[in-house]
């Protein structure tokens, strides 16, 4: 238990960081892989409520890869991946939409609201704010090309915390839309609103080298080398690519964080000890 002077000290330690990020926009990708433990989910929600209540404009983009694969298996629909991206036929798109919008999105919104944030659930089809195009060979898995930031800017100006499910519309009428990798969705959104920072929360300590040691920072050249030799594989490929893309679109900082660590977000934002991997421009 902290003594009263220690509590005051802790609050004062946070002051420079609150000042630095007050009114700034931070896009947080909440990976499906980091959403497993109920106690951790609760702590994540506390962190978001705190960041939002001290004046940061938070946008959450969530994944749900594990749950989509689990339901697909139960329904006898085979889950298939190419370079860490899911291949979506019509049934997989329906399943992704059910799991992401119907289940995970509503759950995160409730959790955040229970902790005092003003969360609101949306997906890229709402107000047509994200439109994707097909990625060759991946069916209804799309690349989020067009993001209209108006809806998000209105929501964050009113102090809502938008919780975005990675589903996008299409510019073709009657098209069923696209399942989008959530890292790509977070990066497209962060770029479109020129976020100060984007954080990818996942289920590893960060990007690991061949011997499973944490790599604290990575340049574009490092990323290319590690992808080429297979060290960066599977779901980490879209993550590092998305981080680099956000940086080239004007986002100041991109971090990959361990969502299994309690209050990882507060540690990252309110302390100078960097956690996880920083991707450098
Ligand atoms: N070099 C690497 N360092 C760390 N993790 C890696 C590396 N290469 C591949 N991975 C894999 O990437 C995974 C993270 O991506 P994954 O897509 O599974 O999770 P997520 O993006 O957090 O969740 P979701 O896809 O549901 O949003 C890790 O669990 C790990 O298995
Ligand atoms: Mg992923």
Coordinates of C-alpha atoms and ligand atoms in Angstrom, one line a residue:
X1 CA 0.0 0.0 0.0
X2 CA 1.3 3.5 -0.9
X3 CA 1.6 6.1 1.8
X4 CA -0.2 9.4 1.1
X5 CA 3.1 11.3 0.1
X6 CA 3.9 8.4 -2.3
X7 CA 0.4 8.7 -3.9
X8 CA 1.1 12.5 -4.4
X9 CA 4.5 11.6 -5.8
X10 CA 3.1 9.1 -8.3
X11 CA 0.5 11.6 -9.5
X12 CA 3.2 14.3 -9.9
X13 CA 5.4 11.8 -11.8
X14 CA 2.6 11.4 -14.3
X15 CA 2.2 15.2 -14.8
X16 CA 4.7 15.7 -17.6
X17 CA 3.2 12.8 -19.5
X18 CA -0.3 14.1 -19.0
X19 CA 0.8 17.5 -20.3
X20 CA 2.6 15.9 -23.3
X21 CA -0.4 13.9 -24.4
X22 CA -3.3 16.1 -23.3
X23 CA -5.6 16.6 -26.2
X24 CA -3.5 14.3 -28.4
X25 CA -4.9 11.4 -30.3
X26 CA -3.6 7.9 -29.6
X27 CA -4.8 4.9 -31.7
X28 CA -4.6 1.6 -29.8
X29 CA -4.8 -1.7 -31.6
X30 CA -6.2 -4.2 -29.0
X31 CA -5.1 -7.5 -30.4
X32 CA -7.4 -10.5 -30.1
X33 CA -4.4 -12.4 -28.7
X34 CA -4.2 -10.0 -25.8
X35 CA -7.9 -10.3 -24.9
X36 CA -7.8 -13.7 -23.3
X37 CA -7.7 -13.1 -19.5
X38 CA -10.8 -11.4 -17.9
X39 CA -8.7 -9.8 -15.2
X40 CA -6.3 -8.3 -17.8
X41 CA -9.3 -7.1 -19.9
X42 CA -10.6 -5.2 -16.8
X43 CA -7.2 -3.6 -16.3
X44 CA -7.0 -2.6 -20.0
X45 CA -10.5 -0.9 -19.6
X46 CA -9.3 0.9 -16.5
X47 CA -6.2 2.2 -18.4
X48 CA -8.4 3.4 -21.3
X49 CA -10.8 5.2 -18.9
X50 CA -7.9 6.9 -17.2
X51 CA -6.2 8.0 -20.3
X52 CA -9.5 9.3 -21.7
X53 CA -10.5 11.1 -18.5
X54 CA -7.2 12.9 -18.2
X55 CA -7.7 14.4 -21.7
X56 CA -6.2 12.0 -24.2
X57 CA -8.3 11.2 -27.3
X58 CA -8.2 7.5 -27.5
X59 CA -9.4 5.4 -30.5
X60 CA -9.4 1.6 -30.1
X61 CA -9.2 -0.8 -33.0
X62 CA -9.7 -4.4 -31.9
X63 CA -8.8 -7.7 -33.5
X64 CA -10.3 -11.0 -32.8
X65 CA -8.3 -13.5 -34.8
X66 CA -8.4 -16.3 -32.2
X67 CA -12.2 -16.1 -31.7
X68 CA -12.9 -16.0 -35.5
X69 CA -10.7 -19.1 -36.0
X70 CA -12.4 -20.9 -33.1
X71 CA -16.0 -20.2 -34.4
X72 CA -14.9 -21.0 -38.0
X73 CA -13.6 -24.4 -36.8
X74 CA -16.8 -25.1 -34.9
X75 CA -18.9 -24.3 -38.0
X76 CA -16.6 -26.4 -40.2
X77 CA -15.2 -23.5 -42.2
X78 CA -11.5 -23.8 -42.7
X79 CA -9.3 -20.9 -41.5
X80 CA -6.5 -20.1 -44.0
X81 CA -3.7 -17.5 -43.8
X82 CA -1.3 -16.1 -46.3
X83 CA 1.6 -14.0 -44.8
X84 CA -0.3 -13.5 -41.6
X85 CA -3.5 -12.4 -43.4
X86 CA -6.7 -14.4 -43.3
X87 CA -8.2 -15.6 -46.5
X88 CA -12.0 -14.8 -46.4
X89 CA -14.6 -16.5 -48.5
X90 CA -18.2 -15.4 -48.1
X91 CA -18.8 -17.6 -45.0
X92 CA -15.6 -16.5 -43.3
X93 CA -16.6 -12.8 -43.9
X94 CA -19.9 -13.5 -42.2
X95 CA -18.2 -15.2 -39.3
X96 CA -15.7 -12.4 -38.9
X97 CA -18.5 -9.9 -38.9
X98 CA -20.5 -11.8 -36.3
X99 CA -17.5 -12.3 -34.0
X100 CA -16.0 -8.8 -34.4
X101 CA -19.1 -6.6 -34.5
X102 CA -21.6 -8.8 -32.7
X103 CA -19.5 -10.2 -29.9
X104 CA -16.0 -8.6 -29.3
X105 CA -16.9 -5.0 -30.1
X106 CA -20.0 -4.9 -27.8
X107 CA -18.0 -6.6 -25.0
X108 CA -15.2 -4.1 -25.1
X109 CA -17.7 -1.2 -25.3
X110 CA -19.5 -2.5 -22.2
X111 CA -16.3 -3.0 -20.3
X112 CA -15.0 0.5 -21.0
X113 CA -18.3 2.1 -20.1
X114 CA -18.3 0.1 -16.8
X115 CA -15.1 1.8 -16.0
X116 CA -16.3 5.3 -16.8
X117 CA -15.1 5.9 -20.4
X118 CA -17.7 7.0 -22.9
X119 CA -17.2 4.2 -25.4
X120 CA -19.1 3.8 -28.6
X121 CA -18.8 0.8 -31.0
X122 CA -18.5 1.3 -34.7
X123 CA -17.1 -0.5 -37.7
X124 CA -15.8 0.8 -41.1
X125 CA -19.2 0.5 -42.7
X126 CA -20.7 3.0 -40.3
X127 CA -21.1 6.3 -42.1
X128 CA -19.0 4.6 -44.8
X129 CA -15.9 5.8 -43.0
X130 CA -13.6 3.0 -44.1
X131 CA -13.6 1.6 -47.6
X132 CA -11.3 -1.3 -48.6
X133 CA -10.3 -2.9 -51.8
X134 CA -9.7 -6.6 -52.4
X135 CA -6.2 -8.0 -51.8
X136 CA -5.4 -10.4 -54.6
X137 CA -5.9 -14.0 -53.6
X138 CA -7.5 -13.2 -50.2
X139 CA -11.2 -13.1 -51.2
X140 CA -13.1 -10.7 -48.9
X141 CA -10.0 -9.7 -46.9
X142 CA -9.4 -6.1 -47.9
X143 CA -6.9 -3.4 -47.8
X144 CA -8.3 -0.3 -46.1
X145 CA -7.6 2.4 -48.7
X146 CA -10.0 5.2 -48.0
X147 CA -10.6 6.5 -44.5
X148 CA -12.9 9.5 -44.0
X149 CA -11.9 10.9 -40.6
X150 CA -14.9 13.1 -40.0
X151 CA -17.0 10.6 -38.0
X152 CA -14.0 9.8 -35.7
X153 CA -13.1 13.4 -35.3
X154 CA -16.6 14.3 -34.3
X155 CA -16.7 11.4 -31.7
X156 CA -13.4 12.2 -30.1
X157 CA -14.2 16.0 -30.0
X158 CA -17.2 15.0 -28.0
X159 CA -15.0 12.9 -25.7
X160 CA -16.3 9.5 -26.9
X161 CA -13.8 6.6 -27.1
X162 CA -14.6 5.0 -30.5
X163 CA -14.1 1.3 -30.5
X164 CA -13.6 0.2 -34.1
X165 CA -14.2 -3.3 -35.4
X166 CA -12.0 -4.1 -38.4
X167 CA -14.8 -4.5 -41.0
X168 CA -14.8 -2.1 -44.0
X169 CA -17.2 -1.2 -46.7
X170 CA -16.5 -1.1 -50.4
X171 CA -17.1 1.6 -53.0
X172 CA -18.9 -0.9 -55.2
X173 CA -22.7 -0.8 -54.5
X174 CA -24.2 -4.1 -53.0
X175 CA -20.7 -5.4 -52.2
X176 CA -20.8 -7.3 -48.8
X177 CA -17.7 -5.5 -47.6
X178 CA -14.4 -6.7 -46.3
X179 CA -12.7 -8.3 -43.4
X180 CA -9.6 -6.2 -42.6
X181 CA -6.6 -7.1 -40.6
X182 CA -7.0 -5.0 -37.5
X183 CA -3.3 -3.8 -37.5
X184 CA -3.9 -2.5 -41.0
X185 CA -7.2 -0.9 -39.9
X186 CA -5.4 0.8 -36.9
X187 CA -2.6 2.1 -39.1
X188 CA -5.0 3.5 -41.8
X189 CA -7.0 5.3 -39.1
X190 CA -4.0 6.6 -37.3
X191 CA -2.6 7.9 -40.6
X192 CA -5.9 9.5 -41.7
X193 CA -6.3 11.4 -38.4
X194 CA -2.6 12.1 -38.0
X195 CA -2.5 10.5 -34.6
X196 CA 0.3 11.4 -32.2
X197 CA 1.0 7.7 -31.4
X198 CA -0.1 4.3 -32.3
X199 CA 0.2 1.3 -30.1
X200 CA -0.2 -2.4 -31.1
X201 CA -1.1 -4.5 -28.1
X202 CA -0.4 -8.2 -28.6
X203 CA 0.5 -11.4 -26.8
X204 CA 4.3 -11.3 -27.0
X205 CA 6.8 -9.0 -25.2
X206 CA 7.3 -7.3 -28.6
X207 CA 9.2 -8.3 -31.7
X208 CA 11.5 -11.1 -30.9
X209 CA 14.8 -12.1 -32.6
X210 CA 15.7 -15.7 -33.6
X211 CA 16.7 -16.5 -30.0
X212 CA 13.5 -15.1 -28.6
X213 CA 15.1 -12.0 -27.2
X214 CA 13.2 -8.7 -27.2
X215 CA 14.2 -6.2 -29.9
X216 CA 13.7 -2.8 -28.3
X217 CA 13.7 -0.8 -31.5
X218 CA 13.6 -1.6 -35.2
X219 CA 14.2 0.4 -38.4
X220 CA 12.5 -0.2 -41.7
X221 CA 15.7 -2.0 -42.9
X222 CA 15.7 -4.2 -39.8
X223 CA 12.1 -5.1 -40.4
X224 CA 12.8 -6.1 -44.0
X225 CA 15.8 -8.2 -43.0
X226 CA 13.8 -10.0 -40.3
X227 CA 10.9 -10.7 -42.6
X228 CA 13.2 -12.0 -45.3
X229 CA 14.9 -14.5 -43.0
X230 CA 11.6 -15.6 -41.5
X231 CA 12.2 -14.2 -37.9
X232 CA 9.2 -12.0 -38.3
X233 CA 6.4 -14.3 -39.4
X234 CA 2.6 -14.9 -39.2
X235 CA 0.6 -12.2 -37.5
X236 CA 3.7 -10.1 -36.7
X237 CA 4.1 -9.4 -40.5
X238 CA 1.0 -7.1 -40.8
X239 CA 1.8 -5.6 -37.5
X240 CA 5.3 -4.3 -38.4
X241 CA 4.2 -3.3 -41.9
X242 CA 1.2 -1.4 -40.4
X243 CA 3.5 0.3 -37.9
X244 CA 5.8 1.4 -40.7
X245 CA 2.9 2.6 -42.8
X246 CA 1.5 4.7 -39.9
X247 CA 4.9 6.4 -39.5
X248 CA 5.2 7.2 -43.1
X249 CA 1.7 8.7 -43.0
X250 CA 2.7 11.2 -40.4
X251 CA 2.1 9.4 -37.1
X252 CA 4.9 10.4 -34.6
X253 CA 5.5 7.1 -32.8
X254 CA 4.6 3.4 -33.2
X255 CA 5.0 0.8 -30.5
X256 CA 4.3 -2.9 -30.2
X257 CA 3.4 -3.8 -26.6
X258 CA 2.8 -6.8 -24.5
X259 CA -0.9 -6.9 -23.7
X260 CA -0.3 -9.7 -21.2
X261 CA 1.4 -7.3 -18.8
X262 CA -0.9 -5.6 -16.3
X263 CA -1.3 -1.9 -17.1
X264 CA 1.1 -2.1 -20.0
X265 CA -0.5 1.0 -21.5
X266 CA 0.1 3.1 -18.5
X267 CA 3.7 2.0 -18.2
X268 CA 4.2 2.9 -21.8
X269 CA 2.5 6.3 -21.7
X270 CA 3.3 7.5 -18.2
X271 CA 6.9 6.4 -17.7
X272 CA 10.2 6.9 -19.5
X273 CA 11.1 3.2 -19.4
X274 CA 10.1 2.1 -22.9
X275 CA 8.3 -1.3 -22.9
X276 CA 8.0 -3.5 -25.9
X277 CA 9.4 -2.7 -29.4
X278 CA 9.5 0.8 -30.9
X279 CA 9.3 0.9 -34.7
X280 CA 11.4 3.7 -36.0
X281 CA 10.7 5.9 -39.0
Ligands
LIG1 N1 9.5 -12.2 -34.5 C1 8.4 -12.3 -33.8 N2 8.3 -11.8 -32.6 C2 7.1 -11.9 -31.9 N3 6.0 -12.5 -32.3 C3 6.0 -13.1 -33.6 C4 7.2 -13.0 -34.4 N4 7.0 -13.7 -35.5 C5 5.7 -14.1 -35.5 N5 5.1 -13.8 -34.3 C6 3.8 -14.2 -33.9 O1 2.9 -13.0 -34.1 C7 1.8 -13.2 -33.1 C8 1.0 -11.9 -32.9 O2 0.2 -11.7 -34.0 P1 -1.3 -12.2 -34.0 O3 -2.0 -11.8 -35.3 O4 -1.4 -13.7 -33.6 O5 -2.0 -11.5 -32.7 P2 -2.7 -10.1 -32.7 O6 -2.5 -9.3 -33.9 O7 -2.3 -9.4 -31.4 O8 -4.3 -10.5 -32.6 P3 -5.4 -10.3 -33.7 O9 -4.8 -10.8 -35.0 O10 -6.5 -11.1 -33.2 O11 -5.7 -8.8 -33.7 C9 2.6 -13.7 -31.9 O12 1.7 -14.4 -31.0 C10 3.7 -14.6 -32.5 O13 3.2 -15.9 -32.5
LIG2 MG1 -3.0 -10.1 -35.9

